[in-house]
Coordinates of C-alpha atoms and ligand atoms in Angstrom, one line a residue:
Chain A
X29 CA 97.3 55.4 151.4
X30 CA 100.0 57.8 150.5
X31 CA 100.8 61.2 151.7
X32 CA 103.2 63.8 150.0
X33 CA 104.1 67.3 150.7
X34 CA 103.9 70.0 147.9
X35 CA 105.8 73.1 148.3
X36 CA 104.6 75.0 145.2
X37 CA 101.9 75.0 142.6
X38 CA 104.3 73.5 140.0
X39 CA 105.3 70.8 142.5
X40 CA 101.5 69.8 142.8
X41 CA 101.3 69.7 139.2
X42 CA 104.3 67.4 139.0
X43 CA 102.7 65.2 141.7
X44 CA 99.6 65.1 139.7
X45 CA 101.5 64.3 136.4
X46 CA 103.2 61.2 138.2
X47 CA 99.6 60.1 139.4
X48 CA 98.4 60.4 136.0
X49 CA 100.9 57.9 134.9
X50 CA 99.3 55.3 137.1
X51 CA 95.9 55.7 135.4
X52 CA 94.6 53.3 132.8
X53 CA 91.1 54.7 132.0
X54 CA 87.9 54.1 134.0
X55 CA 89.0 55.8 137.1
X56 CA 87.0 58.3 139.1
X57 CA 89.2 60.8 141.2
X58 CA 87.6 62.7 143.9
X59 CA 89.5 66.1 144.5
X60 CA 88.9 67.1 148.1
X61 CA 90.0 70.3 149.9
X62 CA 89.0 73.6 151.0
X63 CA 88.8 76.6 148.6
X64 CA 92.2 77.4 147.3
X65 CA 93.8 74.2 148.5
X66 CA 94.9 73.3 144.9
X67 CA 92.2 71.0 143.4
X68 CA 92.2 72.7 139.9
X69 CA 96.0 73.1 140.1
X70 CA 96.1 69.2 140.6
X71 CA 93.6 68.8 137.7
X72 CA 95.9 71.1 135.5
X73 CA 99.0 68.9 136.2
X74 CA 96.9 65.6 135.4
X75 CA 95.5 67.1 132.2
X76 CA 98.6 68.6 130.9
X77 CA 100.3 65.1 131.4
X78 CA 97.7 63.3 129.5
X79 CA 96.9 65.7 126.8
X80 CA 99.0 68.2 124.5
X81 CA 96.2 70.6 124.2
X82 CA 95.3 73.5 126.3
X83 CA 95.5 73.2 130.1
X84 CA 92.6 72.7 132.3
X85 CA 90.5 75.7 133.8
X86 CA 88.2 75.8 136.8
X87 CA 84.8 74.1 135.9
X88 CA 82.9 76.0 138.9
X89 CA 80.7 77.7 136.4
X90 CA 80.8 75.7 133.4
X91 CA 80.1 72.6 135.7
X92 CA 81.8 70.0 133.5
X93 CA 84.8 70.6 131.1
X94 CA 85.8 67.8 128.9
X95 CA 89.5 67.6 127.6
X96 CA 90.3 65.3 124.7
X97 CA 93.2 63.1 125.1
X98 CA 95.0 61.2 122.3
X99 CA 96.2 58.1 124.2
X100 CA 95.9 54.4 123.5
X101 CA 93.5 53.7 126.3
X102 CA 92.2 57.2 127.7
X103 CA 90.3 59.3 125.2
X104 CA 89.1 62.1 127.4
X105 CA 89.3 63.8 130.9
X106 CA 86.1 64.8 132.3
X107 CA 86.6 67.5 135.0
X108 CA 83.5 68.4 136.9
X109 CA 83.0 70.7 139.9
X110 CA 79.9 70.2 142.2
X111 CA 80.7 73.5 144.1
X112 CA 77.6 75.3 142.9
X113 CA 75.4 72.4 143.5
X114 CA 73.1 72.5 146.5
X115 CA 71.6 68.9 146.6
X116 CA 72.3 65.7 144.9
X117 CA 69.2 66.3 142.9
X118 CA 71.0 68.8 140.8
X119 CA 73.5 66.1 139.8
X120 CA 71.2 64.7 137.0
X121 CA 71.4 67.7 134.5
X122 CA 75.3 67.2 134.6
X123 CA 74.8 63.6 133.1
X124 CA 78.0 62.4 134.6
X125 CA 76.6 58.8 134.4
X126 CA 77.5 59.0 130.7
X127 CA 81.1 59.1 131.7
X128 CA 81.4 57.3 135.1
X129 CA 83.3 54.0 134.8
X130 CA 83.8 54.3 131.1
X131 CA 87.1 52.5 130.2
X132 CA 88.2 55.3 127.9
X133 CA 87.6 58.2 130.4
X134 CA 89.0 59.5 133.5
X135 CA 86.6 61.6 135.6
X136 CA 87.9 64.2 138.0
X137 CA 85.5 65.9 140.4
X138 CA 86.1 69.0 142.6
X139 CA 83.9 69.4 145.6
X140 CA 82.5 65.8 145.3
X141 CA 81.0 65.6 148.8
X142 CA 77.3 66.2 147.5
X143 CA 77.5 63.5 145.0
X144 CA 79.6 60.8 147.1
X145 CA 76.9 58.3 147.2
X146 CA 76.8 58.3 143.3
X147 CA 80.6 58.1 143.0
X148 CA 81.1 55.3 145.6
X149 CA 79.8 52.7 143.3
X150 CA 82.9 53.5 140.9
X151 CA 85.3 52.7 143.7
X152 CA 86.8 56.1 143.5
X153 CA 90.2 57.4 144.2
X154 CA 90.5 60.2 146.7
X155 CA 93.0 62.8 146.5
X156 CA 92.7 65.2 149.6
X157 CA 94.6 68.5 149.6
X158 CA 95.2 70.4 152.8
X159 CA 96.8 74.0 152.8
X160 CA 99.2 73.8 155.6
X161 CA 100.8 77.0 154.8
X162 CA 100.8 79.8 152.0
X163 CA 102.9 77.7 149.7
X164 CA 102.7 74.2 151.3
X165 CA 100.0 71.6 150.6
X166 CA 99.7 68.2 152.2
X167 CA 98.3 65.8 149.6
X168 CA 96.7 62.5 150.7
X169 CA 95.9 59.9 147.9
X170 CA 93.9 56.9 149.0
X171 CA 91.1 54.6 147.9
X172 CA 87.7 55.3 149.3
X173 CA 87.2 52.7 151.9
Chain B
X30 CA 63.7 90.0 109.7
X31 CA 62.2 88.6 112.9
X32 CA 64.3 86.1 114.9
X33 CA 63.5 83.6 117.7
X34 CA 66.6 83.3 119.9
X35 CA 67.1 80.2 122.1
X36 CA 69.7 80.0 124.8
X37 CA 70.3 77.1 127.3
X38 CA 74.1 76.6 127.7
X39 CA 74.5 76.6 131.5
X40 CA 72.1 77.8 134.1
X41 CA 69.7 79.9 132.3
X42 CA 67.0 78.9 129.8
X43 CA 66.0 81.9 127.8
X44 CA 63.9 82.8 124.7
X45 CA 63.7 86.1 122.7
X46 CA 62.2 87.7 119.8
X47 CA 64.4 90.2 118.0
X48 CA 63.7 92.2 115.0
X49 CA 66.4 93.5 112.7
X50 CA 65.8 96.3 110.3
X51 CA 68.7 97.4 108.3
X52 CA 71.5 97.8 110.8
X53 CA 69.3 98.2 113.7
X54 CA 68.3 95.6 116.2
X55 CA 65.1 95.8 118.3
X56 CA 64.5 93.7 121.2
X57 CA 60.9 92.8 121.1
X58 CA 60.6 90.5 124.1
X59 CA 62.9 88.4 126.3
X60 CA 62.1 85.7 128.9
X61 CA 64.3 84.0 131.3
X62 CA 63.6 80.9 133.3
X63 CA 65.1 82.5 136.4
X64 CA 62.7 85.3 136.4
X65 CA 60.8 85.5 139.4
X66 CA 57.4 86.1 137.5
X67 CA 58.0 82.8 135.6
X68 CA 58.3 80.9 138.8
X69 CA 55.4 82.6 140.4
X70 CA 53.1 81.8 137.5
X71 CA 54.3 78.1 136.6
X72 CA 55.0 76.9 140.2
X73 CA 57.4 78.1 142.7
X74 CA 60.6 76.3 142.1
X75 CA 64.3 77.1 143.1
X76 CA 65.6 79.0 140.4
X77 CA 69.1 77.7 140.3
X78 CA 68.2 73.9 140.4
X79 CA 65.3 74.6 138.1
X80 CA 67.2 76.6 135.5
X81 CA 69.2 73.7 134.8
X82 CA 66.4 71.3 134.4
X83 CA 65.6 73.2 131.2
X84 CA 63.2 70.7 129.7
X85 CA 60.2 71.6 131.9
X86 CA 60.7 75.3 131.2
X87 CA 60.6 75.4 127.6
X88 CA 56.9 75.4 127.1
X89 CA 55.9 77.8 129.8
X90 CA 58.6 80.1 128.2
X91 CA 57.2 79.6 124.8
X92 CA 53.9 80.6 125.9
X93 CA 55.2 83.5 127.9
X94 CA 57.0 84.7 124.8
X95 CA 53.8 84.5 122.8
X96 CA 55.2 82.5 119.9
X97 CA 52.4 81.3 117.5
X98 CA 52.1 77.7 117.2
X99 CA 52.6 77.8 113.4
X100 CA 55.8 80.1 113.7
X101 CA 54.2 82.6 111.6
X102 CA 55.9 86.2 111.6
X103 CA 59.2 84.4 112.6
X104 CA 61.8 84.2 109.7
X105 CA 64.8 82.7 111.4
X106 CA 65.4 80.4 114.5
X107 CA 68.8 81.0 116.3
X108 CA 70.1 78.7 118.9
X109 CA 73.3 78.5 121.2
X110 CA 75.0 75.2 120.1
X111 CA 78.0 75.7 122.3
X112 CA 80.1 75.9 124.4
X113 CA 78.5 74.8 127.5
X114 CA 77.0 71.9 129.4
X115 CA 75.9 69.2 126.9
X116 CA 72.8 68.1 128.6
X117 CA 71.7 71.7 129.0
X118 CA 72.7 72.8 125.4
X119 CA 70.8 69.8 124.0
X120 CA 67.5 71.1 125.3
X121 CA 67.8 74.3 123.4
X122 CA 69.3 72.7 120.3
X123 CA 66.5 70.1 120.1
X124 CA 63.9 72.8 120.6
X125 CA 65.5 75.0 117.7
X126 CA 65.7 72.0 115.4
X127 CA 62.1 70.9 116.1
X128 CA 60.6 74.4 115.7
X129 CA 62.7 75.3 112.5
X130 CA 61.8 71.8 111.0
X131 CA 58.2 72.0 111.8
X132 CA 57.9 75.6 110.5
X133 CA 60.2 75.2 107.7
X134 CA 62.2 78.1 108.7
X135 CA 65.9 78.5 108.5
X136 CA 68.0 77.4 111.6
X137 CA 71.4 79.1 112.5
X138 CA 73.7 77.7 115.2
X139 CA 75.1 80.5 117.5
X140 CA 78.3 80.2 119.6
X141 CA 77.6 81.4 123.2
X142 CA 80.6 83.8 123.3
X143 CA 79.6 85.2 120.0
X144 CA 76.3 85.9 121.4
X145 CA 77.7 88.0 124.3
X146 CA 79.7 90.0 121.8
X147 CA 76.6 90.7 119.8
X148 CA 74.7 92.0 122.8
X149 CA 76.2 95.5 122.1
X150 CA 74.6 95.6 118.9
X151 CA 71.0 95.6 120.3
X152 CA 68.8 98.6 120.4
X153 CA 71.6 101.1 119.8
X154 CA 74.9 100.1 121.5
X155 CA 75.6 101.6 124.9
X156 CA 78.4 104.2 124.9
X157 CA 79.9 105.2 128.1
X158 CA 80.0 108.9 128.6
X159 CA 82.8 110.5 130.4
X160 CA 82.1 109.6 134.0
X161 CA 82.5 112.7 136.2
X162 CA 82.2 112.8 139.9
X163 CA 81.0 110.1 142.2
X164 CA 79.9 106.8 140.9
X165 CA 76.3 107.8 141.0
X166 CA 76.9 109.9 137.9
X167 CA 77.6 106.7 136.0
X168 CA 75.7 107.0 132.7
X169 CA 75.5 104.7 129.9
X170 CA 74.2 106.4 126.9
X171 CA 72.9 105.0 123.5
X172 CA 74.3 106.9 120.6
X173 CA 73.3 104.5 118.1
X174 CA 76.9 103.6 117.3
X175 CA 78.0 100.4 116.1
X176 CA 81.4 98.9 116.9
X177 CA 83.9 99.4 113.8
X178 CA 86.3 96.6 113.0
X179 CA 88.7 95.7 114.1
X180 CA 87.1 95.5 117.4
X181 CA 88.7 94.3 120.7
X182 CA 86.4 92.3 122.8
X183 CA 86.9 91.4 126.4
X184 CA 84.3 88.8 127.5
X185 CA 84.1 88.4 131.3
X186 CA 81.6 86.2 133.0
X187 CA 81.2 83.4 135.7
X188 CA 82.5 80.9 133.3
X189 CA 84.7 82.9 130.8
X190 CA 87.4 85.5 130.7
X191 CA 88.6 86.0 127.1
X192 CA 90.2 88.6 125.1
X193 CA 89.2 88.3 121.4
X194 CA 90.0 90.4 118.4
X195 CA 87.2 90.7 115.9
X196 CA 88.4 91.6 112.3
X197 CA 84.8 91.5 110.9
X198 CA 81.5 89.7 111.4
X199 CA 82.3 86.2 112.5
X200 CA 86.1 86.5 112.3
X201 CA 87.6 86.1 115.6
X202 CA 91.2 85.7 116.9
X203 CA 91.8 84.5 120.5
X204 CA 94.3 86.9 122.2
X205 CA 94.1 85.7 125.7
X206 CA 92.0 83.9 128.3
X207 CA 92.2 82.8 131.9
X208 CA 94.3 79.9 132.8
X209 CA 92.3 78.9 135.9
X210 CA 89.3 80.9 137.5
X211 CA 87.2 83.2 135.5
X212 CA 86.7 86.8 136.8
X213 CA 83.0 86.3 137.6
X214 CA 84.1 83.1 139.5
X215 CA 86.5 84.9 141.5
X216 CA 83.9 87.6 142.3
X217 CA 81.5 84.7 143.6
X218 CA 84.2 82.8 145.7
X219 CA 85.5 85.9 147.3
X220 CA 81.9 87.1 148.2
X221 CA 81.4 83.6 149.8
X222 CA 84.8 84.0 151.6
X223 CA 83.5 87.4 152.9
X224 CA 80.3 86.0 154.0
X225 CA 78.3 87.8 151.3
X226 CA 75.3 86.5 149.2
X227 CA 75.1 85.2 145.7
X228 CA 75.5 86.4 143.0
X229 CA 78.8 87.8 144.4
X230 CA 79.4 90.6 141.9
X231 CA 77.0 93.2 142.9
X232 CA 77.5 92.3 146.7
X233 CA 81.2 92.9 146.3
X234 CA 80.6 96.2 144.5
X235 CA 78.3 97.4 147.2
X236 CA 80.5 96.5 150.1
X237 CA 83.5 97.9 148.2
X238 CA 82.0 101.3 148.3
X239 CA 82.4 101.6 152.1
X240 CA 85.9 100.3 151.8
X241 CA 89.5 101.6 150.9
X242 CA 90.8 99.7 147.9
X243 CA 94.4 100.6 149.0
X244 CA 94.2 99.4 152.9
X245 CA 95.3 96.0 152.0
X246 CA 97.9 95.0 149.5
X247 CA 96.6 92.3 147.1
X248 CA 98.4 90.7 144.1
X249 CA 97.8 91.7 140.4
X250 CA 98.3 88.1 139.0
X251 CA 99.9 87.7 135.6
X252 CA 100.3 91.5 135.1
X253 CA 103.8 91.1 133.9
X254 CA 103.3 87.7 132.3
X255 CA 104.2 89.2 128.8
X256 CA 101.1 87.5 127.2
X257 CA 97.4 88.4 127.3
X258 CA 96.4 85.7 129.6
X259 CA 94.7 86.0 132.9
X260 CA 94.8 84.2 136.4
X261 CA 92.5 84.7 139.0
X262 CA 92.9 81.8 141.4
X263 CA 95.9 83.5 143.3
X264 CA 93.6 86.5 144.2
X265 CA 91.0 84.2 145.7
X266 CA 93.8 82.5 147.7
X267 CA 95.2 85.9 148.8
X268 CA 91.8 87.2 150.0
X269 CA 91.3 84.1 152.0
X270 CA 94.7 84.5 153.6
X271 CA 94.1 88.2 154.4
X272 CA 90.5 87.5 155.6
X273 CA 91.7 85.0 158.2
X274 CA 93.9 87.8 159.8
X275 CA 91.8 90.8 159.7
X276 CA 88.2 92.1 160.2
X277 CA 88.2 94.6 157.4
X278 CA 85.6 93.1 155.0
X279 CA 84.8 96.2 153.2
X280 CA 88.6 97.0 152.5
X281 CA 89.2 93.5 151.3
X282 CA 86.2 93.8 148.8
X283 CA 87.3 97.1 147.6
X284 CA 90.9 95.9 147.3
X285 CA 89.8 92.6 145.5
X286 CA 87.5 94.5 143.0
X287 CA 90.3 96.9 142.3
X288 CA 92.8 94.3 141.7
X289 CA 90.4 92.4 139.1
X290 CA 89.6 95.8 137.5
X291 CA 93.3 96.7 137.3
X292 CA 94.2 93.3 135.7
X293 CA 91.4 93.3 133.1
X294 CA 91.9 96.8 132.1
X295 CA 95.7 96.7 131.9
X296 CA 95.6 93.6 129.8
X297 CA 92.9 95.0 127.5
X298 CA 95.1 98.2 127.1
X299 CA 98.0 96.0 126.2
X300 CA 96.0 94.4 123.5
X301 CA 95.0 97.8 122.3
X302 CA 98.6 98.8 121.9
X303 CA 99.3 95.7 120.2
X304 CA 96.3 95.5 117.8
X305 CA 95.2 99.1 117.1
X306 CA 91.3 98.4 117.3
X307 CA 88.8 101.1 116.2
X308 CA 86.4 99.9 119.1
X309 CA 86.5 97.9 122.3
X310 CA 83.6 95.8 123.4
X311 CA 83.1 94.8 127.1
X312 CA 80.6 92.2 127.6
X313 CA 79.5 89.4 129.7
X314 CA 78.0 89.2 133.2
X315 CA 80.9 91.0 134.9
X316 CA 80.6 93.9 132.5
X317 CA 77.8 95.0 134.7
X318 CA 80.5 96.2 137.1
X319 CA 80.6 99.9 137.2
X320 CA 84.2 100.3 138.2
X321 CA 85.2 98.1 135.5
X322 CA 83.2 99.9 132.9
X323 CA 84.4 103.4 134.0
X324 CA 88.0 102.3 134.5
X325 CA 88.1 100.9 131.0
X326 CA 86.3 103.8 129.4
X327 CA 88.7 106.4 131.0
X328 CA 91.7 104.3 130.0
X329 CA 90.6 104.2 126.4
X330 CA 89.6 107.8 126.4
X331 CA 93.1 108.7 127.6
X332 CA 94.8 106.5 125.1
X333 CA 92.9 107.6 122.0
X334 CA 89.4 109.2 122.2
X335 CA 88.6 107.9 118.7
X336 CA 88.4 104.3 119.9
X337 CA 84.6 103.8 120.8
X338 CA 83.8 102.0 123.9
X339 CA 80.7 99.6 124.0
X340 CA 79.1 97.6 126.7
X341 CA 75.7 96.1 126.7
X342 CA 72.6 97.4 128.4
X343 CA 72.7 96.2 132.1
X344 CA 69.7 94.0 131.2
X345 CA 71.7 92.1 128.7
X346 CA 75.0 91.4 130.5
X347 CA 74.0 88.1 132.0
X348 CA 73.0 85.0 129.7
X349 CA 70.0 85.7 127.5
X350 CA 68.5 84.9 124.2
X351 CA 68.3 88.5 122.8
X352 CA 72.1 88.4 122.2
X353 CA 71.7 84.9 120.6
X354 CA 69.1 86.2 118.2
X355 CA 71.5 89.1 117.3
X356 CA 74.3 87.0 116.5
X357 CA 72.1 84.7 114.7
X358 CA 71.1 87.7 112.4
X359 CA 74.5 88.0 111.4
X360 CA 75.1 84.3 110.7
X361 CA 72.0 84.1 108.7
X362 CA 73.1 87.1 106.6
X363 CA 76.3 85.3 106.1
X364 CA 74.3 82.3 104.8
X365 CA 75.4 80.0 107.6
X366 CA 72.2 78.0 107.8
X367 CA 72.3 74.6 109.5
X368 CA 70.2 71.4 108.7
X369 CA 67.7 70.8 111.5
X370 CA 68.1 67.1 111.1
X371 CA 71.8 67.0 111.9
X372 CA 72.8 69.9 114.1
X373 CA 74.2 68.7 117.5
X374 CA 75.6 70.7 120.5
X375 CA 79.3 71.0 120.9
X376 CA 80.4 71.4 124.4
X377 CA 83.8 72.7 123.4
X378 CA 82.8 74.9 120.4
X379 CA 85.7 77.4 120.3
X380 CA 85.0 80.8 119.0
X381 CA 88.2 80.5 117.1
X382 CA 89.2 77.1 115.4
Ligands
ATP405 N1 101.8 73.8 146.9 C1 100.7 74.3 146.3 N2 100.0 73.7 145.4 C2 98.8 74.1 144.9 N3 98.6 75.3 144.9 C3 99.2 76.3 145.6 C4 100.4 75.8 146.3 N4 100.9 76.8 146.9 C5 100.2 78.0 146.6 N5 99.2 77.5 145.8 C6 98.2 78.4 145.3 O1 96.8 78.0 145.7 C7 95.9 78.3 144.7 C8 95.1 77.0 144.5 O2 94.0 77.4 143.7 P1 93.1 76.3 143.0 O3 92.2 77.2 142.2 O4 93.9 75.3 142.3 O5 92.3 75.7 144.3 P2 90.9 74.9 144.2 O6 91.1 73.8 145.3 O7 90.7 74.2 142.9 O8 89.8 75.9 144.8 P3 88.4 76.1 144.5 O9 87.8 75.4 145.8 O10 88.0 77.5 144.3 O11 88.0 75.1 143.3 C9 96.6 78.8 143.5 O12 96.5 80.2 143.6 C10 98.0 78.4 143.8 O13 98.9 79.3 143.3
MG406 MG1 89.0 74.6 141.7

């Protein structure tokens, strides 16, 4: 387990970029934390670090955003958001299983709680964000044990 | 020309029949999977869940629409091929391909955002009359006017916030977009924070009427950014912070709505100054917001009364297949017909490549 304090959105993105450098493809990253804690901000930092294209946007309405990556191993980041889902039965239409565990894909999931049972099989990495003040966020990165 | 429109890019499955005669579009019939009547007739299912399970809805919708089995009377099949959620898009795309192939009718692929733009071409575009007095006098009037090019389009919905310059049919230039949350998403999340129902847009607008928009200072994100991009996540966070400290929900709703409208309108007006459009189109789910329509109409009128303002009929602001058929007619006339054997959905289909 690793904890780190961020004192600005940019710093959260930098932390995400460093985290991105440790990824090799096939990872599933669960982004946990309250509304406005910085899950999308973290995803933006991670996607910016991996791809040179456009930045990540909130997938709350679109449900799943796919960002192409041109790296040796990682070919895309799949950014999902389960905020609008009311039960795990609604997961199926998202077809996330097409991406989970694929060696050329990193899957990021905001509001993952509803689908935890599905993600547990993929030994996900957990990134928890906690807003400790207006500008400060406590990030906890751990494996899901 | 009579078109069958098919839309299934996100939550809604929708079909529509639209007739185009000369420059005029007429909506013949439109059916949505979320419609209460549909659920009552074909089994009571929870709309939000079911709407994304598009497959089961296709046949009841076809029956409801009254499409003849042999496709007689239909000249073109138009289907949303992106952007959107792939499993959802596939349902509509495969349906469109099957019908076009079986009927031997031309198939056209439509971009979902382009569909929203074309919603203002239907049944005489709505033109906002000068709004006088209290909000009740709000009046969207059809004057049979069609947007002249270049046209500046502000597309605002749950999943999108985009400023697009349209130089002609099918010719788009992306001027700006949100970098994080879409405007409609911000409405829904703030509604949740304030303990209001879903969808959040109408709920906030209603509560805002009882509040004072100036009582609580909220930020106007990206107003001075120098570009035409938007950002709404900071506004969500600001409301959350303020709400933890005070009880004035109506003031927060009013202040939030005003902040969103201010940012959308001022960026649109910046684009008007830079690109000198002859018309402005406001479309997408958030275009139903009365304050947004009025404020933008007033700002345009004050800037140059010759710029026409167009917004869809309120029944066409959300996702629907009528707009897809309308955009499809234009694509068909431009000769952009697809092969029903090879068309595939594209989750990231950008309006501008
Ligand atoms: N240190 C920080 N790290 C990240 N974001 C911060 C920080 N300080 C302030 N913020 C602000 O907090 C907000 C985080 O919003 P963001 O949309 O990333 O949160 P989220 O967790 O994805 O929310 P949601 O639950 O709506 O998806 C932004 O407005 C950002 O500017
Ligand atoms: Mg988010």
